[in-house]
Short mmCIF file of C-alpha atoms in Angstrom, two decimals:
data_model
loop_
_atom_site.label_atom_id
_atom_site.label_comp_id
_atom_site.label_asym_id
_atom_site.label_seq_id
_atom_site.Cartn_x
_atom_site.Cartn_y
_atom_site.Cartn_z
CA ALA A 17 -15.13 12.58 -1.96
CA GLN A 18 -12.24 12.70 -4.84
CA SER A 19 -12.55 11.01 -8.80
CA VAL A 20 -11.05 11.50 -11.57
CA THR A 21 -12.79 11.20 -14.92
CA GLN A 22 -10.20 9.97 -17.88
CA PRO A 23 -13.01 10.65 -21.06
CA ASP A 24 -10.65 8.99 -23.42
CA ILE A 25 -10.71 4.84 -23.17
CA HIS A 26 -8.37 4.66 -26.51
CA ILE A 27 -6.58 7.20 -28.21
CA THR A 28 -3.70 6.40 -31.45
CA VAL A 29 -1.54 8.85 -32.92
CA SER A 30 0.52 9.10 -35.55
CA GLU A 31 4.36 9.00 -34.29
CA GLY A 32 5.53 12.93 -34.53
CA ALA A 33 2.22 13.95 -33.55
CA SER A 34 1.12 16.08 -30.86
CA LEU A 35 -0.49 14.34 -28.26
CA GLU A 36 -2.99 15.59 -25.52
CA LEU A 37 -4.72 13.28 -22.69
CA ARG A 38 -7.32 14.41 -20.89
CA CYS A 39 -8.05 14.35 -16.91
CA ASN A 40 -10.82 15.55 -15.43
CA TYR A 41 -10.97 16.02 -11.17
CA SER A 42 -13.64 16.90 -8.19
CA TYR A 43 -11.97 17.02 -5.49
CA GLY A 44 -12.99 19.79 -2.86
CA ALA A 45 -10.19 22.07 -1.95
CA THR A 46 -6.26 22.32 -4.45
CA PRO A 47 -5.81 19.02 -4.99
CA TYR A 48 -2.59 17.46 -5.36
CA LEU A 49 -2.19 16.00 -8.94
CA PHE A 50 -0.45 13.40 -10.96
CA TRP A 51 0.33 11.15 -13.70
CA TYR A 52 1.46 8.31 -14.38
CA VAL A 53 2.68 5.82 -16.67
CA GLN A 54 2.12 1.73 -17.17
CA SER A 55 3.70 -0.56 -20.15
CA PRO A 56 2.46 -3.66 -19.99
CA GLY A 57 2.97 -5.66 -17.32
CA GLN A 58 4.23 -3.21 -15.30
CA GLY A 59 3.85 -0.72 -12.32
CA LEU A 60 3.35 2.22 -12.69
CA GLN A 61 6.21 5.18 -13.37
CA LEU A 62 5.61 8.80 -12.16
CA LEU A 63 6.00 10.92 -15.30
CA LEU A 64 5.17 14.10 -13.41
CA LYS A 65 3.13 16.45 -10.47
CA TYR A 66 1.39 19.28 -9.16
CA PHE A 67 0.99 20.68 -5.59
CA SER A 68 1.48 24.08 -6.15
CA GLY A 69 2.43 27.07 -7.90
CA ASP A 70 3.27 27.26 -11.98
CA THR A 71 0.48 25.51 -13.51
CA LEU A 72 1.89 24.39 -16.30
CA VAL A 73 4.02 21.36 -14.89
CA GLN A 74 6.99 19.85 -16.64
CA GLY A 75 7.60 15.95 -16.35
CA ILE A 76 9.62 13.89 -17.67
CA LYS A 77 10.10 12.06 -21.25
CA GLY A 78 8.75 14.97 -22.54
CA PHE A 79 5.78 15.55 -21.84
CA GLU A 80 4.00 18.74 -19.67
CA ALA A 81 0.92 18.87 -17.54
CA GLU A 82 -1.23 21.88 -17.13
CA PHE A 83 -3.17 22.34 -13.96
CA LYS A 84 -6.62 24.84 -15.24
CA ARG A 85 -8.99 25.55 -11.75
CA SER A 86 -11.44 26.75 -13.36
CA GLN A 87 -11.97 23.62 -16.26
CA SER A 88 -10.48 21.08 -12.93
CA SER A 89 -8.94 19.90 -15.23
CA PHE A 90 -5.05 18.27 -15.81
CA ASN A 91 -4.41 17.09 -19.05
CA LEU A 92 -1.61 15.60 -20.24
CA ARG A 93 0.74 16.92 -23.71
CA LYS A 94 3.64 16.30 -25.09
CA PRO A 95 4.27 17.77 -28.63
CA SER A 96 6.27 15.33 -30.63
CA VAL A 97 5.09 11.43 -29.58
CA HIS A 98 7.85 8.45 -30.28
CA TRP A 99 6.38 5.12 -30.93
CA SER A 100 8.18 4.09 -27.24
CA ASP A 101 5.72 6.08 -25.41
CA ALA A 102 2.72 3.67 -26.40
CA ALA A 103 1.71 2.28 -23.17
CA GLU A 104 -1.59 3.21 -20.37
CA TYR A 105 -1.23 6.42 -18.71
CA PHE A 106 -3.18 7.05 -15.77
CA CYS A 107 -3.94 10.84 -14.47
CA ALA A 108 -4.41 10.54 -10.26
CA VAL A 109 -5.92 12.75 -7.64
CA GLY A 110 -3.93 12.68 -3.75
CA THR A 111 -6.20 13.82 -0.59
CA THR A 112 -4.64 17.22 1.27
CA GLY A 113 -5.97 15.79 4.61
CA GLY A 114 -4.04 12.69 5.71
CA GLY A 115 -3.93 9.25 4.75
CA ASN A 116 -2.30 10.15 1.47
CA LYS A 117 -4.65 8.20 -0.92
CA LEU A 118 -4.39 8.33 -4.26
CA THR A 119 -7.61 8.04 -6.57
CA PHE A 120 -7.03 7.38 -10.17
CA GLY A 121 -8.95 7.25 -13.50
CA THR A 122 -9.65 4.69 -15.69
CA GLY A 123 -6.50 5.05 -17.84
CA THR A 124 -6.13 6.12 -21.66
CA GLN A 125 -4.20 3.68 -23.65
CA LEU A 126 -1.96 5.36 -26.40
CA LYS A 127 -2.05 3.26 -29.06
CA VAL A 128 1.17 4.84 -31.59
CA GLU A 129 1.07 4.09 -35.35
CA LEU A 130 3.96 4.31 -37.00
CA GLY B 12 16.11 6.74 -5.18
CA ALA B 13 12.94 5.77 -4.28
CA VAL B 14 13.12 2.45 -5.25
CA VAL B 15 10.52 0.21 -5.04
CA SER B 16 10.69 -4.00 -5.01
CA GLN B 17 7.72 -6.78 -5.07
CA HIS B 18 8.36 -10.19 -4.57
CA PRO B 19 7.49 -11.98 -6.71
CA SER B 20 6.70 -11.35 -10.10
CA ARG B 21 5.01 -13.95 -10.86
CA VAL B 22 3.09 -16.87 -9.24
CA ILE B 23 0.66 -19.30 -10.40
CA CYS B 24 -0.73 -21.53 -7.01
CA LYS B 25 -3.28 -24.12 -6.76
CA SER B 26 -7.10 -22.58 -5.60
CA GLY B 27 -6.97 -23.18 -1.73
CA THR B 28 -3.55 -21.83 -0.84
CA SER B 29 -1.67 -18.93 0.39
CA VAL B 30 0.45 -16.97 -1.54
CA LYS B 31 2.56 -14.41 0.16
CA ILE B 32 3.60 -10.87 -1.82
CA GLU B 33 6.52 -9.08 -0.41
CA CYS B 34 7.20 -5.20 -1.14
CA ARG B 35 10.15 -3.39 0.07
CA SER B 36 11.43 0.00 0.00
CA LEU B 37 15.04 -0.23 -1.07
CA ASP B 38 16.42 3.06 -0.46
CA PHE B 39 14.08 4.86 1.83
CA GLN B 40 11.80 4.49 4.81
CA ALA B 41 8.59 3.95 4.47
CA THR B 42 6.09 5.50 6.68
CA THR B 43 3.05 4.05 4.81
CA MET B 44 2.59 1.16 2.35
CA PHE B 45 -0.39 1.26 0.24
CA TRP B 46 -1.72 -2.50 -1.89
CA TYR B 47 -3.32 -2.05 -5.06
CA ARG B 48 -5.79 -4.64 -7.19
CA GLN B 49 -5.11 -4.31 -10.69
CA PHE B 50 -8.00 -6.16 -13.16
CA PRO B 51 -6.96 -6.41 -17.16
CA LYS B 52 -7.25 -3.34 -18.94
CA GLN B 53 -9.00 -1.23 -15.68
CA SER B 54 -7.31 0.96 -13.28
CA LEU B 55 -5.47 0.75 -10.16
CA MET B 56 -8.37 -0.35 -7.36
CA LEU B 57 -7.18 0.20 -3.63
CA MET B 58 -6.87 -2.20 -1.22
CA ALA B 59 -5.41 -1.28 1.99
CA THR B 60 -3.32 1.61 3.55
CA SER B 61 -0.82 0.45 5.85
CA ASN B 62 1.57 2.00 8.53
CA GLU B 63 4.48 0.17 9.96
CA GLY B 64 3.62 -0.73 12.88
CA SER B 65 0.09 -1.12 13.06
CA LYS B 66 -3.12 -2.96 11.66
CA ALA B 67 -3.51 -2.15 8.38
CA THR B 68 -6.93 0.37 7.03
CA TYR B 69 -9.12 -2.00 4.28
CA GLU B 70 -11.20 -0.37 1.87
CA GLN B 71 -14.73 -1.04 1.59
CA GLY B 72 -15.41 -4.35 0.06
CA VAL B 73 -11.72 -5.93 0.32
CA GLU B 74 -12.39 -8.58 2.58
CA LYS B 75 -9.71 -8.27 5.99
CA ASP B 76 -9.07 -12.02 6.65
CA LYS B 77 -8.71 -13.11 2.60
CA PHE B 78 -5.99 -11.02 2.09
CA LEU B 79 -3.97 -10.50 5.34
CA ILE B 80 -1.16 -7.39 5.24
CA ASN B 81 1.77 -7.10 7.47
CA HIS B 82 3.91 -3.53 7.63
CA ALA B 83 6.70 -5.02 10.11
CA SER B 84 9.19 -2.76 9.12
CA LEU B 85 9.87 0.42 7.43
CA THR B 86 10.92 -1.18 4.56
CA LEU B 87 9.11 -3.99 4.45
CA SER B 88 4.87 -4.63 3.59
CA THR B 89 3.80 -7.95 2.92
CA LEU B 90 0.40 -9.10 1.07
CA THR B 91 -1.11 -12.87 2.01
CA VAL B 92 -4.01 -14.04 -0.41
CA THR B 93 -5.64 -16.90 1.92
CA SER B 94 -7.38 -19.39 0.43
CA ALA B 95 -6.75 -18.03 -2.87
CA HIS B 96 -9.61 -18.55 -5.36
CA PRO B 97 -9.21 -18.34 -8.99
CA GLU B 98 -11.37 -14.96 -8.66
CA ASP B 99 -8.07 -13.70 -6.46
CA SER B 100 -6.40 -13.91 -9.85
CA SER B 101 -5.06 -10.00 -10.46
CA PHE B 102 -2.14 -8.12 -10.82
CA TYR B 103 -1.29 -6.65 -7.11
CA ILE B 104 0.94 -3.47 -6.90
CA CYS B 105 2.23 -1.81 -4.34
CA SER B 106 3.26 1.84 -3.55
CA ALA B 107 4.98 3.22 -0.20
CA ASP B 108 4.69 6.88 0.76
CA THR B 109 8.21 9.17 2.17
CA GLY B 110 5.95 10.95 3.63
CA GLY B 111 5.25 14.27 1.88
CA TYR B 112 3.17 15.60 -0.94
CA ASN B 113 1.40 12.57 -1.38
CA GLU B 114 3.67 11.34 -3.80
CA GLN B 115 3.59 7.39 -3.83
CA PHE B 116 6.47 4.99 -5.40
CA PHE B 117 5.20 1.71 -7.07
CA GLY B 118 6.12 -1.04 -7.33
CA PRO B 119 6.89 -3.70 -10.41
CA GLY B 120 3.66 -5.78 -9.27
CA THR B 121 2.93 -9.43 -8.92
CA ARG B 122 0.81 -11.60 -11.31
CA LEU B 123 -1.32 -13.88 -9.28
CA THR B 124 -2.58 -17.00 -11.06
CA VAL B 125 -4.71 -19.42 -9.17
CA LEU B 126 -5.84 -22.37 -11.21
#
């Protein structure tokens, strides 16, 4: 069974600073990988996804993520964080078989200091 | 495109009553819909997967008789929490699958509070 680990429960960065949120996955085949963002009391918004091809994926709101098979990682990055980026971020892995289930990590709470 | 709505956004009910939550795909047909539960400051836990016209598939540990799921059409799935108790209070989120590449589109969630 697949699993996702987000080692950082909380991260605080200053506005304008760079950001990297870590995500490690466990899955026997080539995974489908996703990053979602959740604002308080809201559903999830897809930031970006990786299915195949270029391992550096660009997403919305200036985010990008890099798939590194050798490290089983899919870290999310942003060069300059804005105060509005404060939210909960979830990494998820999807199966390539039937069922299309997603397995989520425990999330990373991002706080942005002004 | 790919908008998913949920209704209601918030519901407060008394213990022992049943609550129905609707999940609709507004601009696409969803072959599969998923129901998640999220406790405060925790991740999303998949409760069940529903396909139009067939019985839902529940994850281990989820009570089928307590969380009734109906997927009557390609754009609507409902979750009914039967005989709700305070421990059922949670944030329930649905998602819909367009059928390609595992991509799910999420509804805004429903906050259930059982008194």
